[in-house]
Amino acid sequence: MTAADLNRVRQWLKEARFVVVLTGAGVSAESGVPTYRGAGGLWQGSDFRELASLEGFQRDPKKVWAWYNERRRQLKQVRPNPGHYALAELERRLGGFALITQNVDRLHQAAGSRNVVELHGNIWEVRCTRCGRVEDRTGIELPAEPHCSQCGAWLRPNVVWFGEMLPEHAWQRAESWTRQADLFMVIGTSAEVWPAAGLIHLARQSGARIVEINPHETAASSLADVILRGKSGEILPQLLDAPQPGSSASPEPAASG
Ligand code: OAD
């Protein structure tokens, strides 16, 4: 990552009418939340189809709840990092800003982000498998076998599992924002999970500039106009600085004549 790249993105943030950010597990890594893929990831060495699919849940709901209850316990301890706070600050400063997250941890909201869509639901809500009732149980220790207070059926975490559709309202908002974006930032995601990853292609087709922030190459890298290689908790706070005058990021001089 060069200073000129950083400055170009600062300039683009200044010029943009509507900035849309798509985040993944990498933005929470510096808060101590493990990502899904790669070394040390949640899906490494675990049979994720058993833990994150309706079929797995139907086979063994106690096993699935033991895993989610442990994750809820861990997530209760973590706090937003400077990357989350920088995104919340960008939202406050910019006229048009929206955040689409694949994360279920709600750390963006804890940092102060407001215009947020959760594509994969969140781990703090529970949903009844029979009557569909959703309840927010943020930070509350759940029993090993949680059941609906209304109809008595099993509750499940209100997250999207493999093979399931995304919540329709969330997806529609995400698509609509993406079509309007003139700057689209892809942060901390491997861009391997669809349909979320499709938003990057949609943003490109819609004419947005694409910026990726990630320490590693991803499926999104080839779509990016600028890649800021590094950790989001280190790079995002630097984007809050004003563009440096005289660098390559300065606006093009007006055509004469
Ligand atoms: P992944 O685990 O697939 O990817 C995490 C990305 O974060 C990788 O590209 C890392 O290089 C990057 N990363 C790691 N540390 C970072 C840091 N400090 N700053 C910035 N980036 C960093 O996670 P997602 O792309 O979020 O779905 O995975 C997408 C979906 O797959 C998840 O929402 C989840 C999972 O199955 C559901 O649970 C439905």
Coordinates of C-alpha atoms and ligand atoms in Angstrom, one line a residue:
M1 CA 0.0 0.0 0.0
T2 CA 1.5 3.3 -1.0
A3 CA 0.8 6.8 0.4
A4 CA -0.5 7.7 -3.0
D5 CA -3.1 4.9 -2.9
L6 CA -4.2 6.0 0.5
N7 CA -4.5 9.5 -0.6
R8 CA -6.5 8.6 -3.7
V9 CA -9.1 6.8 -1.6
R10 CA -9.3 9.8 0.8
Q11 CA -9.9 12.0 -2.3
W12 CA -12.6 9.6 -3.6
L13 CA -14.3 9.6 -0.2
K14 CA -14.4 13.4 -0.4
E15 CA -15.9 13.4 -3.9
A16 CA -18.4 10.5 -3.5
R17 CA -22.1 11.2 -3.2
F18 CA -22.9 7.8 -1.9
V19 CA -20.4 5.5 -0.2
V20 CA -21.3 1.9 0.4
V21 CA -19.2 -0.5 2.5
L22 CA -19.4 -4.3 2.4
T23 CA -17.7 -5.9 5.4
G24 CA -16.8 -9.4 6.5
A25 CA -15.3 -11.2 9.4
G26 CA -11.8 -9.5 8.9
V27 CA -13.1 -6.2 10.3
S28 CA -13.7 -7.9 13.6
A29 CA -10.4 -9.9 13.6
E30 CA -8.6 -7.1 15.5
S31 CA -11.3 -7.3 18.2
G32 CA -10.3 -10.9 18.8
V33 CA -13.1 -12.5 16.8
P34 CA -11.9 -15.4 14.7
T35 CA -12.6 -15.3 10.9
Y36 CA -14.2 -18.3 9.1
R37 CA -11.7 -19.3 6.6
G38 CA -7.9 -19.8 6.7
A39 CA -5.7 -20.8 9.6
G40 CA -7.4 -20.5 13.0
G41 CA -10.7 -19.8 11.3
L42 CA -14.0 -21.0 12.7
W43 CA -14.6 -23.4 9.8
Q44 CA -11.1 -24.9 10.1
G45 CA -11.3 -28.4 11.5
S46 CA -15.0 -28.1 12.2
D47 CA -17.8 -29.8 10.3
F48 CA -19.5 -26.5 9.5
R49 CA -22.4 -28.1 7.6
E50 CA -23.3 -29.7 10.9
L51 CA -23.1 -26.4 12.8
A52 CA -24.5 -24.0 10.2
S53 CA -27.2 -25.7 8.3
L54 CA -30.9 -26.5 8.9
E55 CA -30.2 -30.2 8.3
G56 CA -27.4 -30.2 10.9
F57 CA -29.7 -28.4 13.4
Q58 CA -32.5 -30.8 12.8
R59 CA -30.1 -33.7 13.4
D60 CA -28.6 -32.4 16.6
P61 CA -30.0 -29.1 17.9
K62 CA -28.2 -29.5 21.3
K63 CA -24.8 -29.7 19.5
V64 CA -25.6 -26.6 17.4
W65 CA -26.7 -24.6 20.4
A66 CA -23.7 -25.6 22.4
W67 CA -21.5 -24.1 19.7
Y68 CA -23.6 -20.9 19.3
N69 CA -23.9 -20.5 23.1
E70 CA -20.1 -20.6 23.3
R71 CA -19.8 -18.1 20.5
R72 CA -22.3 -15.8 22.2
R73 CA -20.2 -16.0 25.4
Q74 CA -17.1 -15.1 23.6
L75 CA -18.7 -12.3 21.6
K76 CA -20.0 -10.8 24.9
Q77 CA -16.4 -10.1 25.9
V78 CA -15.3 -8.3 22.7
R79 CA -15.4 -4.7 21.9
P80 CA -15.3 -2.7 18.5
N81 CA -11.8 -1.9 17.2
P82 CA -10.5 1.3 15.6
G83 CA -11.7 0.0 12.2
H84 CA -15.3 -0.2 13.4
Y85 CA -15.1 3.2 15.0
A86 CA -13.6 4.8 11.8
L87 CA -16.5 3.5 9.7
A88 CA -19.0 5.0 12.2
E89 CA -17.1 8.3 12.0
L90 CA -17.2 8.2 8.2
E91 CA -21.0 7.7 8.4
R92 CA -21.3 10.8 10.6
R93 CA -19.1 12.9 8.3
L94 CA -20.4 11.9 4.9
G95 CA -23.7 12.9 3.4
G96 CA -24.4 9.5 1.9
F97 CA -23.1 6.4 3.6
A98 CA -24.4 2.9 4.1
L99 CA -22.9 -0.3 5.5
I100 CA -23.7 -3.8 4.4
T101 CA -22.2 -6.4 6.7
Q102 CA -22.0 -10.2 6.6
N103 CA -21.0 -10.2 10.3
V104 CA -23.4 -11.5 12.9
D105 CA -21.5 -9.9 15.9
R106 CA -23.2 -6.4 15.9
L107 CA -19.9 -4.7 16.5
H108 CA -20.6 -2.1 13.8
Q109 CA -23.7 -1.0 15.7
A110 CA -21.8 -1.1 19.0
A111 CA -19.3 1.4 17.5
G112 CA -22.0 3.7 16.4
S113 CA -22.8 2.8 12.8
R114 CA -26.5 3.4 12.1
N115 CA -27.2 2.8 8.5
V116 CA -26.5 -0.9 8.6
V117 CA -27.9 -4.0 6.9
E118 CA -27.1 -7.4 8.3
L119 CA -27.1 -9.8 5.4
H120 CA -26.5 -12.9 7.5
G121 CA -28.7 -12.0 10.5
N122 CA -27.1 -11.7 13.9
I123 CA -26.2 -14.0 16.7
W124 CA -28.0 -12.1 19.4
E125 CA -31.5 -12.7 18.2
V126 CA -33.3 -16.0 18.4
R127 CA -36.1 -17.2 16.1
C128 CA -38.8 -19.8 16.7
T129 CA -38.5 -22.7 14.3
R130 CA -42.3 -23.0 14.3
C131 CA -44.1 -19.7 14.8
G132 CA -41.2 -17.6 13.5
R133 CA -41.2 -15.1 16.4
V134 CA -37.9 -13.2 16.7
E135 CA -36.6 -12.0 20.1
D136 CA -33.6 -10.0 20.9
R137 CA -31.5 -11.7 23.6
T138 CA -28.4 -9.6 23.4
G139 CA -25.9 -10.5 26.0
I140 CA -28.3 -12.9 27.8
E141 CA -27.1 -16.4 28.7
L142 CA -29.4 -18.9 27.0
P143 CA -30.3 -22.3 28.3
A144 CA -28.7 -25.4 26.6
E145 CA -32.0 -26.2 24.9
P146 CA -33.8 -22.9 24.2
H147 CA -37.5 -23.1 23.4
C148 CA -40.1 -20.6 22.3
S149 CA -42.0 -18.9 25.2
Q150 CA -45.1 -18.7 23.0
C151 CA -45.4 -22.1 21.3
G152 CA -42.8 -24.3 22.9
A153 CA -40.9 -25.2 19.7
W154 CA -37.1 -25.1 19.4
L155 CA -35.5 -21.6 19.0
R156 CA -32.7 -21.2 16.6
P157 CA -30.1 -18.4 16.2
N158 CA -31.4 -15.7 13.9
V159 CA -28.5 -16.2 11.5
V160 CA -28.4 -17.3 7.8
W161 CA -27.2 -20.9 7.4
F162 CA -25.7 -22.6 4.4
G163 CA -28.4 -23.3 1.8
E164 CA -30.8 -20.6 3.2
M165 CA -32.0 -17.5 1.5
L166 CA -30.9 -14.1 2.8
P167 CA -33.5 -12.0 4.6
E168 CA -35.5 -10.5 1.8
H169 CA -35.7 -7.0 3.1
A170 CA -32.0 -6.9 3.9
W171 CA -31.0 -8.1 0.5
Q172 CA -33.3 -5.6 -1.3
R173 CA -31.8 -2.7 0.7
A174 CA -28.3 -4.0 0.0
E175 CA -28.9 -4.3 -3.7
S176 CA -30.5 -0.9 -3.9
W177 CA -27.7 0.8 -2.0
T178 CA -25.1 -0.9 -4.2
R179 CA -26.7 0.3 -7.4
Q180 CA -26.6 3.9 -6.1
A181 CA -23.0 3.7 -4.8
D182 CA -20.3 5.7 -6.6
L183 CA -17.6 4.4 -4.2
F184 CA -17.9 0.8 -2.9
M185 CA -15.4 -0.4 -0.3
V186 CA -14.9 -4.1 0.3
I187 CA -13.4 -4.7 3.7
G188 CA -12.3 -7.8 5.5
T189 CA -14.1 -10.4 3.4
S190 CA -12.8 -13.3 1.4
A191 CA -15.7 -12.5 -1.1
E192 CA -16.2 -16.3 -1.4
V193 CA -19.8 -16.4 -0.2
W194 CA -22.6 -15.6 -2.5
P195 CA -24.9 -13.8 -3.0
A196 CA -23.1 -11.3 -0.8
A197 CA -20.0 -11.4 -3.1
G198 CA -22.3 -10.7 -6.0
L199 CA -22.7 -7.1 -4.7
I200 CA -19.1 -6.3 -5.6
H201 CA -19.8 -7.3 -9.2
L202 CA -23.1 -5.3 -9.1
A203 CA -21.2 -2.2 -7.8
R204 CA -18.7 -2.5 -10.6
Q205 CA -21.4 -2.9 -13.3
S206 CA -23.2 0.1 -11.8
G207 CA -20.0 2.2 -12.3
A208 CA -18.8 2.5 -8.8
R209 CA -15.1 2.8 -7.9
I210 CA -14.1 -0.2 -5.9
V211 CA -11.6 -0.2 -3.1
E212 CA -10.5 -3.3 -1.2
I213 CA -9.0 -3.3 2.3
N214 CA -7.6 -6.7 3.3
P215 CA -4.2 -8.0 4.2
H216 CA -4.5 -10.8 1.7
E217 CA -5.6 -11.3 -1.9
T218 CA -9.2 -12.3 -2.3
A219 CA -11.8 -13.1 -4.9
A220 CA -12.6 -9.4 -4.9
S221 CA -9.1 -8.2 -5.6
S222 CA -9.3 -8.4 -9.4
L223 CA -12.4 -6.1 -9.3
A224 CA -10.7 -3.4 -7.3
D225 CA -9.5 0.0 -8.6
V226 CA -7.3 0.4 -5.5
I227 CA -6.2 -2.2 -3.1
L228 CA -5.1 -1.2 0.4
R229 CA -3.2 -4.2 1.6
G230 CA -3.3 -4.4 5.4
K231 CA -5.5 -4.6 8.5
S232 CA -8.7 -2.6 8.5
G233 CA -8.2 -1.5 12.1
E234 CA -5.0 0.2 11.0
I235 CA -6.0 1.5 7.5
L236 CA -9.5 2.8 8.1
P237 CA -8.5 5.4 10.8
Q238 CA -6.0 6.8 8.3
L239 CA -8.8 7.4 5.8
L240 CA -10.3 9.9 8.2
D241 CA -7.4 12.3 7.4
A242 CA -7.9 14.9 4.7
P243 CA -6.3 14.2 1.3
Q244 CA -2.8 15.6 1.2
P245 CA -2.5 18.4 -1.2
G246 CA 0.0 18.0 -4.1
S247 CA -0.1 14.3 -4.2
S248 CA -1.2 12.1 -7.1
A249 CA -4.6 12.1 -5.6
S250 CA -5.2 15.8 -6.3
P251 CA -8.2 16.4 -8.5
E252 CA -7.4 16.6 -12.2
P253 CA -6.9 20.2 -13.3
A254 CA -9.9 21.5 -15.2
A255 CA -9.4 21.1 -19.0
S256 CA -8.5 24.5 -20.5
G257 CA -10.0 26.1 -23.6
Ligands
OAD1 P1 -13.8 -15.2 5.8 O1 -13.3 -15.9 7.0 O2 -14.1 -16.0 4.6 O3 -12.7 -14.1 5.3 C1 -12.1 -13.2 6.2 C2 -11.3 -12.2 5.4 O4 -10.8 -11.3 6.4 C3 -10.1 -12.8 4.7 O5 -10.0 -12.4 3.4 C4 -8.9 -12.3 5.5 O6 -7.8 -12.1 4.7 C5 -9.5 -11.0 6.0 N1 -8.8 -10.4 7.2 C6 -8.2 -11.1 8.2 N2 -7.8 -10.2 9.2 C7 -8.1 -8.9 8.7 C8 -7.9 -7.6 9.2 N3 -7.3 -7.4 10.4 N4 -8.4 -6.6 8.5 C9 -9.0 -6.8 7.3 N5 -9.2 -8.0 6.8 C10 -8.8 -9.1 7.5 O7 -15.0 -14.3 6.3 P2 -16.2 -13.6 5.4 O8 -15.7 -13.2 4.1 O9 -16.9 -12.7 6.3 O10 -21.6 -16.8 6.7 O11 -17.1 -14.9 5.3 C11 -18.4 -14.7 4.7 C12 -19.4 -15.6 5.3 O12 -18.9 -17.0 5.4 C13 -19.7 -15.3 6.8 O13 -20.7 -14.3 6.9 C14 -20.3 -16.6 7.3 C15 -19.3 -17.6 6.6 O14 -19.8 -18.8 6.3 C16 -22.6 -17.2 7.4 O15 -22.4 -17.6 8.6 C17 -23.9 -17.3 6.7

